[in-house]
Amino acid sequence: MKLYADRAPAAIRQLLTDALVVVWVYAWIRVGMALFDLIQKLAVPGRKLEGAGNGLASNLSSAGDKINKVPGVGDSIAAPFKDAAEAANSLANAGRDQQEIVNNLAWILSVVVVVLPIVLVVGVWLPLRIRWARRAASAARLRTATAGRDLLALRALATQPLKRLVGIDPEVAAQWRRGDPDTVEALARLELRSLGLR
């Protein structure tokens, strides 16, 4: 039970860090999605302009066609309707262009807002996580060999806090130099526990 209690803080730290990174990534994705939706609302005037332009162009073009069908009426009377229909089509095109610009802006800003914070956190977290995984894998391979236990004990002597070392034995370094198997084992376990291993 004591081994598990000593092991728990390292394992819990790793688990909490991983969970925080996942929450961070999820939160920024949600912020990016909300920003995208908010910016897309700027396209509403463009949609209205496009709809109004298309409707006006259709009505003017239809009116020009009807005037052309009236006998004895020249093209000169229908021409202004056709010109007005072309102008209305230009308004519809302007509305489409505005929507496209807003859509592009929404994508760019949303991606930037999502990617920058995620890259910053993952860029710090991932190398640390990989380094820990490599150290833990190396320690796991060493723990089964006698010489490996000695290396783990030496690493514990070099890296563990003095309070933990003295907790094993006040003369822990001297005991280790003499090759005391209990001290070597205790130091190796201490190093393994610091990596979240047993």
C-alpha positions as protocol buffer text, in pm:
chain_id: "A"
residue {
  index: 1
  type: MET
  ca { x: 0 y: 0 z: 0 }
}
residue {
  index: 2
  type: LYS
  ca { x: 286 y: 235 z: 80 }
}
residue {
  index: 3
  type: LEU
  ca { x: 438 y: 166 z: -260 }
}
residue {
  index: 4
  type: TYR
  ca { x: 113 y: 267 z: -428 }
}
residue {
  index: 5
  type: ALA
  ca { x: 83 y: 578 z: -212 }
}
residue {
  index: 6
  type: ASP
  ca { x: 438 y: 681 z: -303 }
}
residue {
  index: 7
  type: ARG
  ca { x: 374 y: 605 z: -669 }
}
residue {
  index: 8
  type: ALA
  ca { x: 42 y: 786 z: -687 }
}
residue {
  index: 9
  type: PRO
  ca { x: 168 y: 1148 z: -694 }
}
residue {
  index: 10
  type: ALA
  ca { x: 379 y: 1094 z: -1008 }
}
residue {
  index: 11
  type: ALA
  ca { x: 102 y: 901 z: -1183 }
}
residue {
  index: 12
  type: ILE
  ca { x: -163 y: 1151 z: -1071 }
}
residue {
  index: 13
  type: ARG
  ca { x: 53 y: 1442 z: -1190 }
}
residue {
  index: 14
  type: GLN
  ca { x: 88 y: 1283 z: -1532 }
}
residue {
  index: 15
  type: LEU
  ca { x: -283 y: 1207 z: -1553 }
}
residue {
  index: 16
  type: LEU
  ca { x: -385 y: 1557 z: -1439 }
}
residue {
  index: 17
  type: THR
  ca { x: -143 y: 1720 z: -1683 }
}
residue {
  index: 18
  type: ASP
  ca { x: -277 y: 1509 z: -1969 }
}
residue {
  index: 19
  type: ALA
  ca { x: -636 y: 1589 z: -1870 }
}
residue {
  index: 20
  type: LEU
  ca { x: -559 y: 1963 z: -1849 }
}
residue {
  index: 21
  type: VAL
  ca { x: -404 y: 1958 z: -2196 }
}
residue {
  index: 22
  type: VAL
  ca { x: -712 y: 1781 z: -2335 }
}
residue {
  index: 23
  type: VAL
  ca { x: -943 y: 2035 z: -2166 }
}
residue {
  index: 24
  type: TRP
  ca { x: -726 y: 2324 z: -2294 }
}
residue {
  index: 25
  type: VAL
  ca { x: -740 y: 2194 z: -2653 }
}
residue {
  index: 26
  type: TYR
  ca { x: -1117 y: 2134 z: -2630 }
}
residue {
  index: 27
  type: ALA
  ca { x: -1179 y: 2481 z: -2482 }
}
residue {
  index: 28
  type: TRP
  ca { x: -986 y: 2658 z: -2758 }
}
residue {
  index: 29
  type: ILE
  ca { x: -1161 y: 2456 z: -3027 }
}
residue {
  index: 30
  type: ARG
  ca { x: -1494 y: 2568 z: -2877 }
}
residue {
  index: 31
  type: VAL
  ca { x: -1372 y: 2931 z: -2869 }
}
residue {
  index: 32
  type: GLY
  ca { x: -1268 y: 2902 z: -3234 }
}
residue {
  index: 33
  type: MET
  ca { x: -1608 y: 2761 z: -3331 }
}
residue {
  index: 34
  type: ALA
  ca { x: -1788 y: 3040 z: -3142 }
}
residue {
  index: 35
  type: LEU
  ca { x: -1571 y: 3303 z: -3312 }
}
residue {
  index: 36
  type: PHE
  ca { x: -1642 y: 3147 z: -3651 }
}
residue {
  index: 37
  type: ASP
  ca { x: -2018 y: 3163 z: -3587 }
}
residue {
  index: 38
  type: LEU
  ca { x: -1993 y: 3522 z: -3463 }
}
residue {
  index: 39
  type: ILE
  ca { x: -1797 y: 3639 z: -3767 }
}
residue {
  index: 40
  type: GLN
  ca { x: -2036 y: 3455 z: -4001 }
}
residue {
  index: 41
  type: LYS
  ca { x: -2312 y: 3684 z: -3873 }
}
residue {
  index: 42
  type: LEU
  ca { x: -2134 y: 3966 z: -4056 }
}
residue {
  index: 43
  type: ALA
  ca { x: -2233 y: 3794 z: -4383 }
}
residue {
  index: 44
  type: VAL
  ca { x: -2606 y: 3852 z: -4321 }
}
residue {
  index: 45
  type: PRO
  ca { x: -2608 y: 4195 z: -4496 }
}
residue {
  index: 46
  type: GLY
  ca { x: -2431 y: 4035 z: -4793 }
}
residue {
  index: 47
  type: ARG
  ca { x: -2696 y: 3762 z: -4814 }
}
residue {
  index: 48
  type: LYS
  ca { x: -2971 y: 4025 z: -4800 }
}
residue {
  index: 49
  type: LEU
  ca { x: -2796 y: 4234 z: -5064 }
}
residue {
  index: 50
  type: GLU
  ca { x: -2756 y: 3929 z: -5287 }
}
residue {
  index: 51
  type: GLY
  ca { x: -3122 y: 3833 z: -5245 }
}
residue {
  index: 52
  type: ALA
  ca { x: -3246 y: 4185 z: -5309 }
}
residue {
  index: 53
  type: GLY
  ca { x: -3019 y: 4226 z: -5613 }
}
residue {
  index: 54
  type: ASN
  ca { x: -3129 y: 3894 z: -5762 }
}
residue {
  index: 55
  type: GLY
  ca { x: -3497 y: 3972 z: -5701 }
}
residue {
  index: 56
  type: LEU
  ca { x: -3470 y: 4323 z: -5844 }
}
residue {
  index: 57
  type: ALA
  ca { x: -3273 y: 4200 z: -6147 }
}
residue {
  index: 58
  type: SER
  ca { x: -3532 y: 3930 z: -6215 }
}
residue {
  index: 59
  type: ASN
  ca { x: -3824 y: 4173 z: -6187 }
}
residue {
  index: 60
  type: LEU
  ca { x: -3659 y: 4441 z: -6404 }
}
residue {
  index: 61
  type: SER
  ca { x: -3556 y: 4187 z: -6666 }
}
residue {
  index: 62
  type: SER
  ca { x: -3908 y: 4045 z: -6671 }
}
residue {
  index: 63
  type: ALA
  ca { x: -4055 y: 4397 z: -6706 }
}
residue {
  index: 64
  type: GLY
  ca { x: -3816 y: 4470 z: -6996 }
}
residue {
  index: 65
  type: ASP
  ca { x: -3918 y: 4145 z: -7168 }
}
residue {
  index: 66
  type: LYS
  ca { x: -4288 y: 4229 z: -7133 }
}
residue {
  index: 67
  type: ILE
  ca { x: -4236 y: 4580 z: -7271 }
}
residue {
  index: 68
  type: ASN
  ca { x: -4050 y: 4432 z: -7571 }
}
residue {
  index: 69
  type: LYS
  ca { x: -4352 y: 4212 z: -7646 }
}
residue {
  index: 70
  type: VAL
  ca { x: -4587 y: 4513 z: -7673 }
}
residue {
  index: 71
  type: PRO
  ca { x: -4642 y: 4585 z: -8044 }
}
residue {
  index: 72
  type: GLY
  ca { x: -4518 y: 4919 z: -8165 }
}
residue {
  index: 73
  type: VAL
  ca { x: -4295 y: 4982 z: -7859 }
}
residue {
  index: 74
  type: GLY
  ca { x: -3928 y: 5013 z: -7944 }
}
residue {
  index: 75
  type: ASP
  ca { x: -3624 y: 4868 z: -7774 }
}
residue {
  index: 76
  type: SER
  ca { x: -3542 y: 5214 z: -7645 }
}
residue {
  index: 77
  type: ILE
  ca { x: -3818 y: 5188 z: -7383 }
}
residue {
  index: 78
  type: ALA
  ca { x: -3711 y: 4837 z: -7269 }
}
residue {
  index: 79
  type: ALA
  ca { x: -3337 y: 4924 z: -7264 }
}
residue {
  index: 80
  type: PRO
  ca { x: -3343 y: 5113 z: -6929 }
}
residue {
  index: 81
  type: PHE
  ca { x: -3506 y: 4810 z: -6766 }
}
residue {
  index: 82
  type: LYS
  ca { x: -3234 y: 4584 z: -6903 }
}
residue {
  index: 83
  type: ASP
  ca { x: -2963 y: 4828 z: -6780 }
}
residue {
  index: 84
  type: ALA
  ca { x: -3128 y: 4845 z: -6437 }
}
residue {
  index: 85
  type: ALA
  ca { x: -3138 y: 4462 z: -6426 }
}
residue {
  index: 86
  type: GLU
  ca { x: -2762 y: 4451 z: -6497 }
}
residue {
  index: 87
  type: ALA
  ca { x: -2704 y: 4703 z: -6216 }
}
residue {
  index: 88
  type: ALA
  ca { x: -2914 y: 4488 z: -5981 }
}
residue {
  index: 89
  type: ASN
  ca { x: -2703 y: 4186 z: -6082 }
}
residue {
  index: 90
  type: SER
  ca { x: -2395 y: 4388 z: -5984 }
}
residue {
  index: 91
  type: LEU
  ca { x: -2551 y: 4446 z: -5641 }
}
residue {
  index: 92
  type: ALA
  ca { x: -2612 y: 4070 z: -5607 }
}
residue {
  index: 93
  type: ASN
  ca { x: -2248 y: 4003 z: -5704 }
}
residue {
  index: 94
  type: ALA
  ca { x: -2131 y: 4254 z: -5444 }
}
residue {
  index: 95
  type: GLY
  ca { x: -2337 y: 4069 z: -5183 }
}
residue {
  index: 96
  type: ARG
  ca { x: -2179 y: 3736 z: -5285 }
}
residue {
  index: 97
  type: ASP
  ca { x: -1830 y: 3890 z: -5269 }
}
residue {
  index: 98
  type: GLN
  ca { x: -1899 y: 4030 z: -4921 }
}
residue {
  index: 99
  type: GLN
  ca { x: -2012 y: 3686 z: -4802 }
}
residue {
  index: 100
  type: GLU
  ca { x: -1700 y: 3523 z: -4944 }
}
residue {
  index: 101
  type: ILE
  ca { x: -1473 y: 3776 z: -4772 }
}
residue {
  index: 102
  type: VAL
  ca { x: -1654 y: 3726 z: -4440 }
}
residue {
  index: 103
  type: ASN
  ca { x: -1630 y: 3347 z: -4476 }
}
residue {
  index: 104
  type: ASN
  ca { x: -1255 y: 3365 z: -4548 }
}
residue {
  index: 105
  type: LEU
  ca { x: -1203 y: 3601 z: -4255 }
}
residue {
  index: 106
  type: ALA
  ca { x: -1402 y: 3371 z: -4025 }
}
residue {
  index: 107
  type: TRP
  ca { x: -1189 y: 3070 z: -4122 }
}
residue {
  index: 108
  type: ILE
  ca { x: -856 y: 3252 z: -4090 }
}
residue {
  index: 109
  type: LEU
  ca { x: -931 y: 3414 z: -3755 }
}
residue {
  index: 110
  type: SER
  ca { x: -1084 y: 3098 z: -3611 }
}
residue {
  index: 111
  type: VAL
  ca { x: -787 y: 2884 z: -3715 }
}
residue {
  index: 112
  type: VAL
  ca { x: -541 y: 3137 z: -3571 }
}
residue {
  index: 113
  type: VAL
  ca { x: -734 y: 3161 z: -3244 }
}
residue {
  index: 114
  type: VAL
  ca { x: -743 y: 2781 z: -3214 }
}
residue {
  index: 115
  type: VAL
  ca { x: -394 y: 2693 z: -3336 }
}
residue {
  index: 116
  type: LEU
  ca { x: -179 y: 2946 z: -3147 }
}
residue {
  index: 117
  type: PRO
  ca { x: -278 y: 2854 z: -2788 }
}
residue {
  index: 118
  type: ILE
  ca { x: -287 y: 2483 z: -2870 }
}
residue {
  index: 119
  type: VAL
  ca { x: 59 y: 2491 z: -3029 }
}
residue {
  index: 120
  type: LEU
  ca { x: 197 y: 2685 z: -2732 }
}
residue {
  index: 121
  type: VAL
  ca { x: 68 y: 2435 z: -2475 }
}
residue {
  index: 122
  type: VAL
  ca { x: 124 y: 2119 z: -2676 }
}
residue {
  index: 123
  type: GLY
  ca { x: 468 y: 2249 z: -2777 }
}
residue {
  index: 124
  type: VAL
  ca { x: 565 y: 2262 z: -2408 }
}
residue {
  index: 125
  type: TRP
  ca { x: 369 y: 1957 z: -2287 }
}
residue {
  index: 126
  type: LEU
  ca { x: 452 y: 1709 z: -2563 }
}
residue {
  index: 127
  type: PRO
  ca { x: 834 y: 1721 z: -2533 }
}
residue {
  index: 128
  type: LEU
  ca { x: 807 y: 1685 z: -2154 }
}
residue {
  index: 129
  type: ARG
  ca { x: 565 y: 1394 z: -2195 }
}
residue {
  index: 130
  type: ILE
  ca { x: 791 y: 1223 z: -2449 }
}
residue {
  index: 131
  type: ARG
  ca { x: 1094 y: 1275 z: -2225 }
}
residue {
  index: 132
  type: TRP
  ca { x: 907 y: 1125 z: -1930 }
}
residue {
  index: 133
  type: ALA
  ca { x: 791 y: 829 z: -2142 }
}
residue {
  index: 134
  type: ARG
  ca { x: 1148 y: 761 z: -2254 }
}
residue {
  index: 135
  type: ARG
  ca { x: 1283 y: 786 z: -1900 }
}
residue {
  index: 136
  type: ALA
  ca { x: 1007 y: 561 z: -1767 }
}
residue {
  index: 137
  type: ALA
  ca { x: 1063 y: 307 z: -2046 }
}
residue {
  index: 138
  type: SER
  ca { x: 1438 y: 303 z: -1980 }
}
residue {
  index: 139
  type: ALA
  ca { x: 1383 y: 267 z: -1606 }
}
residue {
  index: 140
  type: ALA
  ca { x: 1133 y: -14 z: -1664 }
}
residue {
  index: 141
  type: ARG
  ca { x: 1393 y: -202 z: -1869 }
}
residue {
  index: 142
  type: LEU
  ca { x: 1662 y: -143 z: -1604 }
}
residue {
  index: 143
  type: ARG
  ca { x: 1455 y: -252 z: -1305 }
}
residue {
  index: 144
  type: THR
  ca { x: 1478 y: -623 z: -1387 }
}
residue {
  index: 145
  type: ALA
  ca { x: 1858 y: -639 z: -1418 }
}
residue {
  index: 146
  type: THR
  ca { x: 2096 y: -634 z: -1119 }
}
residue {
  index: 147
  type: ALA
  ca { x: 2323 y: -378 z: -1284 }
}
residue {
  index: 148
  type: GLY
  ca { x: 2013 y: -184 z: -1378 }
}
residue {
  index: 149
  type: ARG
  ca { x: 1907 y: -164 z: -1014 }
}
residue {
  index: 150
  type: ASP
  ca { x: 2251 y: -20 z: -935 }
}
residue {
  index: 151
  type: LEU
  ca { x: 2209 y: 243 z: -1208 }
}
residue {
  index: 152
  type: LEU
  ca { x: 1864 y: 333 z: -1079 }
}
residue {
  index: 153
  type: ALA
  ca { x: 2008 y: 364 z: -727 }
}
residue {
  index: 154
  type: LEU
  ca { x: 2287 y: 588 z: -854 }
}
residue {
  index: 155
  type: ARG
  ca { x: 2037 y: 804 z: -1041 }
}
residue {
  index: 156
  type: ALA
  ca { x: 1828 y: 833 z: -725 }
}
residue {
  index: 157
  type: LEU
  ca { x: 2135 y: 946 z: -530 }
}
residue {
  index: 158
  type: ALA
  ca { x: 2205 y: 1211 z: -794 }
}
residue {
  index: 159
  type: THR
  ca { x: 1853 y: 1342 z: -855 }
}
residue {
  index: 160
  type: GLN
  ca { x: 1621 y: 1273 z: -561 }
}
residue {
  index: 161
  type: PRO
  ca { x: 1560 y: 1534 z: -290 }
}
residue {
  index: 162
  type: LEU
  ca { x: 1781 y: 1498 z: 16 }
}
residue {
  index: 163
  type: LYS
  ca { x: 1480 y: 1456 z: 243 }
}
residue {
  index: 164
  type: ARG
  ca { x: 1380 y: 1139 z: 58 }
}
residue {
  index: 165
  type: LEU
  ca { x: 1735 y: 1007 z: 55 }
}
residue {
  index: 166
  type: VAL
  ca { x: 1779 y: 1061 z: 429 }
}
residue {
  index: 167
  type: GLY
  ca { x: 1440 y: 894 z: 479 }
}
residue {
  index: 168
  type: ILE
  ca { x: 1597 y: 573 z: 351 }
}
residue {
  index: 169
  type: ASP
  ca { x: 1901 y: 597 z: 577 }
}
residue {
  index: 170
  type: PRO
  ca { x: 2101 y: 894 z: 708 }
}
residue {
  index: 171
  type: GLU
  ca { x: 2413 y: 717 z: 575 }
}
residue {
  index: 172
  type: VAL
  ca { x: 2255 y: 627 z: 241 }
}
residue {
  index: 173
  type: ALA
  ca { x: 2557 y: 724 z: 28 }
}
residue {
  index: 174
  type: ALA
  ca { x: 2797 y: 522 z: 242 }
}
residue {
  index: 175
  type: GLN
  ca { x: 2558 y: 226 z: 239 }
}
residue {
  index: 176
  type: TRP
  ca { x: 2534 y: 247 z: -140 }
}
residue {
  index: 177
  type: ARG
  ca { x: 2915 y: 265 z: -180 }
}
residue {
  index: 178
  type: ARG
  ca { x: 2946 y: -52 z: 29 }
}
residue {
  index: 179
  type: GLY
  ca { x: 2695 y: -218 z: -205 }
}
residue {
  index: 180
  type: ASP
  ca { x: 2434 y: -283 z: 64 }
}
residue {
  index: 181
  type: PRO
  ca { x: 2157 y: -466 z: -128 }
}
residue {
  index: 182
  type: ASP
  ca { x: 1874 y: -324 z: 86 }
}
residue {
  index: 183
  type: THR
  ca { x: 1995 y: 32 z: 28 }
}
residue {
  index: 184
  type: VAL
  ca { x: 2042 y: -28 z: -345 }
}
residue {
  index: 185
  type: GLU
  ca { x: 1691 y: -174 z: -362 }
}
residue {
  index: 186
  type: ALA
  ca { x: 1540 y: 115 z: -165 }
}
residue {
  index: 187
  type: LEU
  ca { x: 1714 y: 372 z: -387 }
}
residue {
  index: 188
  type: ALA
  ca { x: 1606 y: 192 z: -704 }
}
residue {
  index: 189
  type: ARG
  ca { x: 1245 y: 181 z: -580 }
}
residue {
  index: 190
  type: LEU
  ca { x: 1263 y: 550 z: -494 }
}
residue {
  index: 191
  type: GLU
  ca { x: 1375 y: 634 z: -849 }
}
residue {
  index: 192
  type: LEU
  ca { x: 1110 y: 412 z: -1004 }
}
residue {
  index: 193
  type: ARG
  ca { x: 835 y: 566 z: -787 }
}
residue {
  index: 194
  type: SER
  ca { x: 944 y: 915 z: -889 }
}
residue {
  index: 195
  type: LEU
  ca { x: 870 y: 810 z: -1248 }
}
residue {
  index: 196
  type: GLY
  ca { x: 533 y: 663 z: -1153 }
}
residue {
  index: 197
  type: LEU
  ca { x: 659 y: 303 z: -1178 }
}
residue {
  index: 198
  type: ARG
  ca { x: 677 y: 21 z: -926 }
}
